[in-house]
């Protein structure tokens, strides 16, 4: 992944999905000890952090609390603090997770409550999803300056409604994410912005029985996708906004299509009307990596061909047969 980031010319925070316990893990994962989890991550940090002219940041990863012993949780926190980097962890994704933590770790509610108890909450924790958190846990996250990655499509597909309005009101930094391919077939921040703007308006209707079109307004969504994203990855002083002294990371939008015209309110148009085809060019660290919808750093056709071959290989090795539900020419 680090080599791909370097070749593409993009910027990335990379974290290994780390597990030292849990039921039903493949043998190769189940065999990992706490020591090996920590050792591998420290080696990855030393080898790749700061590579690609500083565009690669290596973080420490915790899959989720169901797959982490207290020893791994605390040692990960210790190492992240030592190396002044971030921790990525899936937090409070499903109700069962909170039930498990309450029963096994003996706390009143669930994951966030327990992470606060052992001291893992902090400004360098990026909590993915954070769907099943109660008001007290929202306050704990705010007081500890925890960052949240809100993944609207994934939440709609399989997790639930995260209390994003409550988090923002409490002062929690919330960014926008896509989650992974198995739970999001589009992987588009543009689509996630649109979804985030809608689902929380719908949530108000569902919970209160009244409509509120101003819930999570367009300007709030745009901040979540830009300055909120930069703050979530601990780089708000370098990226996230166009300012003198910051890195030259920018996206050029061509609004002159039927999808966005006419432009009355640019911010509203970016959130409610923009589609991925409106993205014209992308610059990272002062270098164009896409111009006029053409990727400049790699052969896009070749990459897509290799991706199809790799995917077919996985299906074959796993002995998975996809049902044929329609004829395709």
Coordinates of C-alpha atoms in Angstrom, one line a residue, residues 49-318:
X49 CA 6.4 6.4 8.1
X50 CA 7.5 9.6 6.3
X51 CA 8.1 7.8 3.0
X52 CA 6.9 9.1 -0.4
X53 CA 8.3 12.6 0.5
X54 CA 6.4 12.6 3.7
X55 CA 3.0 11.7 2.1
X56 CA 2.8 8.4 3.9
X57 CA 1.9 8.4 7.6
X58 CA 1.9 5.1 9.4
X59 CA -0.6 4.7 12.3
X60 CA -1.2 2.0 14.8
X61 CA -4.4 -0.1 14.1
X62 CA -6.8 -1.9 16.4
X63 CA -9.5 -3.9 14.5
X64 CA -12.1 -3.6 17.2
X65 CA -12.5 -4.3 20.9
X66 CA -13.8 -7.8 20.2
X67 CA -10.4 -8.7 18.8
X68 CA -8.2 -6.9 21.2
X69 CA -6.9 -7.8 24.7
X70 CA -6.4 -5.1 27.2
X71 CA -2.7 -5.6 26.8
X72 CA -2.9 -4.9 23.1
X73 CA -5.1 -1.8 23.7
X74 CA -2.8 -0.3 26.2
X75 CA 0.5 -1.1 24.4
X76 CA -0.9 0.3 21.2
X77 CA -1.8 3.6 23.0
X78 CA 1.7 3.7 24.5
X79 CA 3.4 3.2 21.1
X80 CA 1.2 5.8 19.3
X81 CA 2.0 8.3 22.0
X82 CA 5.7 7.5 21.8
X83 CA 5.9 7.9 18.0
X84 CA 3.4 10.8 18.0
X85 CA 1.1 9.2 15.5
X86 CA -2.6 8.1 15.4
X87 CA -4.6 5.1 16.3
X88 CA -7.4 3.8 14.0
X89 CA -10.1 1.6 15.5
X90 CA -13.6 0.5 14.7
X91 CA -15.7 1.6 17.6
X92 CA -19.3 0.8 18.7
X93 CA -20.3 -0.6 15.3
X94 CA -23.1 -2.9 16.4
X95 CA -25.3 -3.4 19.5
X96 CA -23.7 -6.8 20.2
X97 CA -20.3 -5.1 20.6
X98 CA -21.6 -3.0 23.5
X99 CA -23.4 -6.0 25.0
X100 CA -20.1 -8.1 24.8
X101 CA -18.0 -5.3 26.4
X102 CA -20.5 -4.7 29.2
X103 CA -20.6 -8.4 30.1
X104 CA -16.9 -9.2 29.6
X105 CA -15.3 -5.9 30.7
X106 CA -17.9 -5.1 33.4
X107 CA -18.8 -1.6 32.5
X108 CA -22.2 0.1 32.4
X109 CA -22.7 0.6 28.7
X110 CA -20.1 -0.4 26.1
X111 CA -16.9 0.2 24.1
X112 CA -16.5 4.0 24.5
X113 CA -17.2 3.7 28.3
X114 CA -14.5 1.0 28.6
X115 CA -12.0 2.8 26.4
X116 CA -12.4 5.8 28.6
X117 CA -11.9 3.7 31.8
X118 CA -8.6 2.3 30.6
X119 CA -7.3 5.6 29.2
X120 CA -7.4 4.8 25.4
X121 CA -9.6 7.8 24.5
X122 CA -7.5 10.6 23.3
X123 CA -6.8 13.2 20.6
X124 CA -4.9 10.7 18.5
X125 CA -7.8 8.1 18.3
X126 CA -9.8 8.0 15.1
X127 CA -12.9 6.1 16.0
X128 CA -14.5 4.6 12.8
X129 CA -18.3 4.5 12.8
X130 CA -19.1 5.2 16.5
X131 CA -22.8 4.3 15.8
X132 CA -24.0 2.8 19.1
X133 CA -22.9 5.4 21.6
X134 CA -25.1 7.0 24.3
X135 CA -25.1 10.7 25.3
X136 CA -22.7 10.1 28.2
X137 CA -20.2 8.5 25.8
X138 CA -20.5 11.4 23.3
X139 CA -19.5 13.7 26.2
X140 CA -16.5 11.4 27.0
X141 CA -15.4 11.5 23.3
X142 CA -15.7 15.3 23.3
X143 CA -13.7 15.7 26.5
X144 CA -11.0 13.4 25.3
X145 CA -10.8 15.1 21.8
X146 CA -11.5 11.8 20.0
X147 CA -11.9 12.1 16.3
X148 CA -14.8 10.2 14.5
X149 CA -14.9 8.9 10.9
X150 CA -18.6 8.9 9.9
X151 CA -19.4 6.4 7.1
X152 CA -23.0 7.1 5.9
X153 CA -23.4 4.4 3.2
X154 CA -21.9 1.7 5.4
X155 CA -24.1 2.8 8.3
X156 CA -27.2 2.7 6.2
X157 CA -26.3 -0.7 4.8
X158 CA -25.6 -2.6 8.0
X159 CA -24.9 -0.6 11.1
X160 CA -27.5 2.1 12.0
X161 CA -27.6 5.8 12.5
X162 CA -24.7 7.5 14.3
X163 CA -25.6 10.4 16.5
X164 CA -23.5 12.9 14.4
X165 CA -25.6 16.0 15.2
X166 CA -25.1 15.3 18.9
X167 CA -21.4 14.8 18.4
X168 CA -20.9 18.0 16.5
X169 CA -22.9 19.9 19.1
X170 CA -20.7 18.5 21.9
X171 CA -17.6 19.6 20.0
X172 CA -16.4 16.2 18.6
X173 CA -14.4 16.4 15.4
X174 CA -16.3 14.4 12.8
X175 CA -14.9 13.6 9.4
X176 CA -16.5 11.7 6.4
X177 CA -15.3 8.2 5.4
X178 CA -16.4 5.5 3.0
X179 CA -15.5 2.3 5.0
X180 CA -14.2 -0.6 3.0
X181 CA -15.4 -2.2 -0.3
X182 CA -17.4 -5.1 1.3
X183 CA -19.8 -2.6 2.8
X184 CA -19.6 0.2 0.3
X185 CA -19.5 -0.5 -3.5
X186 CA -18.9 3.1 -4.5
X187 CA -16.1 4.2 -2.3
X188 CA -16.8 7.9 -3.2
X189 CA -16.5 10.8 -0.7
X190 CA -18.7 12.8 -3.1
X191 CA -21.5 10.2 -2.6
X192 CA -20.9 10.1 1.2
X193 CA -21.2 13.9 1.4
X194 CA -24.6 13.7 -0.2
X195 CA -25.8 10.7 1.9
X196 CA -24.6 12.4 5.1
X197 CA -26.6 15.5 4.3
X198 CA -29.8 13.5 3.9
X199 CA -29.8 10.6 6.4
X200 CA -29.6 12.9 9.4
X201 CA -32.5 15.0 8.2
X202 CA -34.4 11.7 7.9
X203 CA -33.3 10.7 11.3
X204 CA -34.9 13.8 12.8
X205 CA -38.2 13.0 11.2
X206 CA -38.0 9.4 12.4
X207 CA -37.1 10.2 16.0
X208 CA -39.0 13.5 16.5
X209 CA -41.9 13.2 14.1
X210 CA -41.1 16.7 12.7
X211 CA -39.1 17.8 9.7
X212 CA -35.9 19.8 9.9
X213 CA -34.2 20.6 6.6
X214 CA -31.5 22.5 8.4
X215 CA -30.2 19.4 10.2
X216 CA -26.6 19.0 9.2
X217 CA -26.6 21.8 6.6
X218 CA -24.4 21.9 3.5
X219 CA -21.7 24.0 5.0
X220 CA -21.3 21.6 7.9
X221 CA -21.0 18.7 5.5
X222 CA -18.3 20.5 3.5
X223 CA -16.3 21.2 6.7
X224 CA -16.5 17.6 7.7
X225 CA -15.1 16.5 4.3
X226 CA -12.3 19.1 4.3
X227 CA -11.0 20.7 7.5
X228 CA -12.7 17.9 9.6
X229 CA -10.9 15.3 7.6
X230 CA -7.6 17.0 8.0
X231 CA -8.0 17.3 11.7
X232 CA -9.2 13.7 12.0
X233 CA -5.8 12.5 10.5
X234 CA -3.9 14.9 12.7
X235 CA -2.7 17.1 9.8
X236 CA -5.0 20.2 10.1
X237 CA -1.9 22.5 10.2
X238 CA -0.8 21.1 6.8
X239 CA -3.8 20.3 4.7
X240 CA -7.6 20.6 4.7
X241 CA -8.0 24.2 3.5
X242 CA -6.4 26.5 0.9
X243 CA -4.1 28.7 3.0
X244 CA -0.7 30.2 2.7
X245 CA 1.8 27.8 4.3
X246 CA -0.2 24.7 3.9
X247 CA 0.4 21.9 1.4
X248 CA -0.9 22.3 -2.1
X249 CA -3.6 19.7 -2.0
X250 CA -6.7 20.7 -4.0
X251 CA -9.5 19.3 -6.1
X252 CA -10.8 21.2 -9.2
X253 CA -14.5 20.9 -9.8
X254 CA -16.2 21.6 -13.2
X255 CA -19.8 22.6 -12.4
X256 CA -20.7 23.2 -16.0
X257 CA -22.8 20.0 -16.4
X258 CA -26.5 19.3 -16.2
X259 CA -25.9 17.7 -12.7
X260 CA -24.8 21.0 -11.1
X261 CA -26.2 23.9 -13.2
X262 CA -27.3 26.5 -12.4
X263 CA -25.1 27.5 -9.5
X264 CA -27.0 29.7 -7.0
X265 CA -25.2 28.6 -3.8
X266 CA -21.8 27.0 -4.5
X267 CA -21.7 25.2 -1.1
X268 CA -25.2 23.7 -1.5
X269 CA -24.3 22.7 -5.1
X270 CA -21.1 20.9 -4.0
X271 CA -23.0 18.9 -1.3
X272 CA -26.4 18.3 -2.9
X273 CA -25.7 18.3 -6.7
X274 CA -22.1 17.4 -7.3
X275 CA -21.3 13.9 -8.7
X276 CA -18.0 12.2 -9.2
X277 CA -18.0 13.1 -12.9
X278 CA -17.7 16.8 -11.9
X279 CA -14.3 16.2 -10.4
X280 CA -12.0 17.5 -13.2
X281 CA -8.5 17.6 -11.7
X282 CA -6.6 16.7 -8.5
X283 CA -3.4 18.1 -7.1
X284 CA -1.4 16.6 -4.2
X285 CA 1.6 18.2 -2.6
X286 CA 1.9 20.6 -5.5
X287 CA 1.8 17.9 -8.2
X288 CA -1.0 17.2 -10.6
X289 CA -2.0 13.6 -10.2
X290 CA -5.2 13.9 -12.4
X291 CA -5.8 16.5 -15.1
X292 CA -9.1 16.8 -17.1
X293 CA -10.2 13.4 -15.7
X294 CA -7.0 11.6 -16.8
X295 CA -4.8 10.1 -14.1
X296 CA -1.2 11.0 -14.8
X297 CA 0.8 8.9 -12.5
X298 CA -0.2 5.3 -13.5
X299 CA -1.8 3.6 -16.5
X300 CA -5.5 3.5 -15.4
X301 CA -6.5 0.8 -18.0
X302 CA -3.7 -1.5 -16.9
X303 CA -4.5 -1.1 -13.2
X304 CA -8.2 -1.9 -13.8
X305 CA -7.2 -5.0 -15.8
X306 CA -4.9 -6.2 -13.1
X307 CA -7.7 -5.6 -10.5
X308 CA -10.1 -7.7 -12.4
X309 CA -7.6 -10.5 -12.7
X310 CA -6.8 -10.3 -9.0
X311 CA -10.4 -10.4 -8.0
X312 CA -11.1 -13.4 -10.2
X313 CA -8.1 -15.1 -8.7
X314 CA -9.5 -14.6 -5.2
X315 CA -12.9 -16.1 -6.1
X316 CA -11.2 -19.1 -7.7
X317 CA -8.9 -19.8 -4.6
X318 CA -11.8 -19.3 -2.3

